[in-house]
Tab-separated table of C-alpha atoms in Angstrom:
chain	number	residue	atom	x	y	z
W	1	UNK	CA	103.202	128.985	87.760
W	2	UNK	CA	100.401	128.651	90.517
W	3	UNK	CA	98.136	127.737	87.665
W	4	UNK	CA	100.200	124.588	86.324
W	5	UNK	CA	100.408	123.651	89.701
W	6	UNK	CA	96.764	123.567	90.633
W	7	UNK	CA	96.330	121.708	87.501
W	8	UNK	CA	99.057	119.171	87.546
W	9	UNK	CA	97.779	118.786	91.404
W	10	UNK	CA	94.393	117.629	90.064
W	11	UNK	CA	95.466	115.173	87.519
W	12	UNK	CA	98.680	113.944	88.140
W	13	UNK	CA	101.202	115.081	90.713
W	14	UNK	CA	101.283	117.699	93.764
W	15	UNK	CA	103.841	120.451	94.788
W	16	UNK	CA	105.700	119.334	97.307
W	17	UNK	CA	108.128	121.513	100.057
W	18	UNK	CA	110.410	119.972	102.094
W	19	UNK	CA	110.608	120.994	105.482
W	20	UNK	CA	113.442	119.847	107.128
W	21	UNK	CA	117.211	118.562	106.692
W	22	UNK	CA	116.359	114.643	107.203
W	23	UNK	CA	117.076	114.243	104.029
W	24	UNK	CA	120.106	115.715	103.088
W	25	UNK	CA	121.969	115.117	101.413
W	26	UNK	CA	119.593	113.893	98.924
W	27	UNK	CA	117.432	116.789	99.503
W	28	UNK	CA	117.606	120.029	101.547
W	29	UNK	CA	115.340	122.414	103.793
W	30	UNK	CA	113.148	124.439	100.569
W	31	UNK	CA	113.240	121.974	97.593
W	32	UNK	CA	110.185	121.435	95.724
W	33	UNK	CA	109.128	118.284	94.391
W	34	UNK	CA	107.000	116.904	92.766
W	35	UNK	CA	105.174	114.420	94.309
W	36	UNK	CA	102.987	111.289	91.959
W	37	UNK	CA	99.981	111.163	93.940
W	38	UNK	CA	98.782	107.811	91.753
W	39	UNK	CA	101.834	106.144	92.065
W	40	UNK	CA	100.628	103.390	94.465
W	41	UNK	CA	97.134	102.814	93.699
W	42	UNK	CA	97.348	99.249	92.689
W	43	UNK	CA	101.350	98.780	93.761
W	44	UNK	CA	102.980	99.522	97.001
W	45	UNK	CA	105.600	101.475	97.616
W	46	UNK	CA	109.039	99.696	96.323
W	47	UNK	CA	112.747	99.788	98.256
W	48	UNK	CA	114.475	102.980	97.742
W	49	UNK	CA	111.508	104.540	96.654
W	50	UNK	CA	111.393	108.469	98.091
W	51	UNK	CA	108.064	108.603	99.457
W	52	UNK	CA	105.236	111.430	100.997
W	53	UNK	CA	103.385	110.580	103.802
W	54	UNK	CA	101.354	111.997	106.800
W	55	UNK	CA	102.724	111.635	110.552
W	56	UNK	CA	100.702	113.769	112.890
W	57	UNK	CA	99.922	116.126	111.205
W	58	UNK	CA	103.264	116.727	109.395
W	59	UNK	CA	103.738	115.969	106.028
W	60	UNK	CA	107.205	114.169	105.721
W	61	UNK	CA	109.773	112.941	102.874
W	62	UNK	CA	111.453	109.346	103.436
W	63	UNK	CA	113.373	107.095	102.017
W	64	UNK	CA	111.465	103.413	101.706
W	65	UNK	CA	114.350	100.868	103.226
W	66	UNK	CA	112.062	97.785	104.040
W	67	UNK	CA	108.625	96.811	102.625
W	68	UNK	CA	106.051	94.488	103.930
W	69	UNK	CA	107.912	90.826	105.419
W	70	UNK	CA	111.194	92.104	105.640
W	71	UNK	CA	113.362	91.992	108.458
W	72	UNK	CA	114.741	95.748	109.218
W	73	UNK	CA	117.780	95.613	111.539
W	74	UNK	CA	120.352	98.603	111.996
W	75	UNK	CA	124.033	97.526	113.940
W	76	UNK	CA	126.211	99.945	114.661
W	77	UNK	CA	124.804	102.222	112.389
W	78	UNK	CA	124.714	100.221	109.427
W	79	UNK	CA	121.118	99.251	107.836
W	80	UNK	CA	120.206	95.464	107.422
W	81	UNK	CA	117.753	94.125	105.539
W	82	UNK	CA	116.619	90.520	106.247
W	83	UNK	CA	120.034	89.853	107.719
W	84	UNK	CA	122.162	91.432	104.952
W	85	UNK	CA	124.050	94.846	104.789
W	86	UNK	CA	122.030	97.048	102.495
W	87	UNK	CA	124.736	99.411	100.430
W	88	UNK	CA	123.228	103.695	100.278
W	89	UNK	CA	124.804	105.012	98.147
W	90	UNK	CA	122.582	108.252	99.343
W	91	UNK	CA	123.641	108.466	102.977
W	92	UNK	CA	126.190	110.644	104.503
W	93	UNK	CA	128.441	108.266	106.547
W	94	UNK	CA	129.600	111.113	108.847
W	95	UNK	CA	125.953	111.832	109.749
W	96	UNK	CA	125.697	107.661	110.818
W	97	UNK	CA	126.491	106.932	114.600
W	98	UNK	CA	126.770	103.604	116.197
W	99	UNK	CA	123.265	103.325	116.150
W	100	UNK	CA	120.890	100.664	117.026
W	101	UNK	CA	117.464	99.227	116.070
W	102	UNK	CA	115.747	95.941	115.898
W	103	UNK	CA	115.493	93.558	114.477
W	104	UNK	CA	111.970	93.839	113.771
W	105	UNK	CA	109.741	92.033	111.025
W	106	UNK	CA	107.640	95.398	108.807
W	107	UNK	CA	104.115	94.257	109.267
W	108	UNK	CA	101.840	93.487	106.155
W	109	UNK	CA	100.171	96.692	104.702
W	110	UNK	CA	103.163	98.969	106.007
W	111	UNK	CA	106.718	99.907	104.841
W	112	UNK	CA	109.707	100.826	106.914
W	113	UNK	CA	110.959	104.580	106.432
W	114	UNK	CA	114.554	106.110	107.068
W	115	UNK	CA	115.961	109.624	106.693
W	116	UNK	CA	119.044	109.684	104.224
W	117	UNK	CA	120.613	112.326	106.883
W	118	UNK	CA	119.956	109.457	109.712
W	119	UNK	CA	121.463	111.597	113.196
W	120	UNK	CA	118.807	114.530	112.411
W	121	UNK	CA	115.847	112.550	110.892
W	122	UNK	CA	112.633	110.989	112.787
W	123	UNK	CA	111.391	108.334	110.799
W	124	UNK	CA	110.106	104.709	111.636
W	125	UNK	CA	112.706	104.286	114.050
W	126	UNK	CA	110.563	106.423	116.639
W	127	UNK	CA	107.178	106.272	115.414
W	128	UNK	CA	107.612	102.857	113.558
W	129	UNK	CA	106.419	101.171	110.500
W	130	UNK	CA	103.633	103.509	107.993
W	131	UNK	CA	100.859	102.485	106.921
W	132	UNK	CA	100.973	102.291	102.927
W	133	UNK	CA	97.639	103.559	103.431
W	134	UNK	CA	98.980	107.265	104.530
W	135	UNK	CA	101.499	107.154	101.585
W	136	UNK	CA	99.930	110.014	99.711
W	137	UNK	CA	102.623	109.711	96.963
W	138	UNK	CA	106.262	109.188	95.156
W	139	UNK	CA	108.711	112.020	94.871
W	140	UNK	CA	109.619	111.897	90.994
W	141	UNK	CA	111.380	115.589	90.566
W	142	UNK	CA	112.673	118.161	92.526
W	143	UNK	CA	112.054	121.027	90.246
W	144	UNK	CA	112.982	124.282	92.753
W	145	UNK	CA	115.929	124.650	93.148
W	146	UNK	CA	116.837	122.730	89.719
W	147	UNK	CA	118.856	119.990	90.566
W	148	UNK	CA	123.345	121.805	90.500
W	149	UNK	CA	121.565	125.060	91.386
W	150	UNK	CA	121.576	126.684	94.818
């Protein structure tokens, strides 16, 4: 398995691990993914999309909530997007608090990040907007363990 690996890695998509439980429950502490490391050259990264990135050294899994011009507000825990509530159907509402953030207007060239498991997740509401230029890739498969398998 190393092998296809290496060689889907040079064409098309990299091995992935995730690291932590800021996703959850979407994904959890061990998955594998794999990660399209193409999947922006030419487009940026889209709403909703689950994206890889690099944050001090760290290589991190997030959820894309806001892109480039949007207004990214969160009120009493509950994520607005240029003024209106914004439905996730992926978050956990018992791991939401009354939270607070912005509003603030995602800069050109960037894209506003969120963990699905929001109370244990650091994502652009400490270390702010990314740049699309340090989105190495999109998440399109978590192939270990297979998706209904522990």
């Amino acid at each position: 398995m190393p092998a296809v690996a290496f060689v889907a890695g040079t064409f098309l998509v990299e091995p992935v691990r995730v690291e932590s439980t800021s996703m959850e429950p979407t994904l959890s502490a061990g998955d594998h993914l794999l990660v399209d490391d193409r999947a922006y050259r030419g487009a940026p990264p889209r709403r909703g999309d689950l994206v890889v990135f690099d944050e001090s050294g760290a290589t991190l899994v997030k959820r894309v909530v806001a892109v480039a011009g949007d207004t990214v507000a969160i009120e009493d825990g509950v994520l607005e997007v240029d003024g209106r509530a914004v439905e996730e159907p992926a978050v956990d509402p018992k791991t939401v608090d009354g939270m607070y953030y912005g509003p603030a207007r995602v800069p050109d060239g960037t894209v506003f990040v969120l963990g699905d498991n929001r109370r244990h997740s650091v994502d652009s509401r400490q270390f702010g907007p990314v740049p699309v230029t340090k989105v190495t890739g999109r998440v399109i498969l978590r192939w270990w363990p297979r998706p209904g398998r522990p």
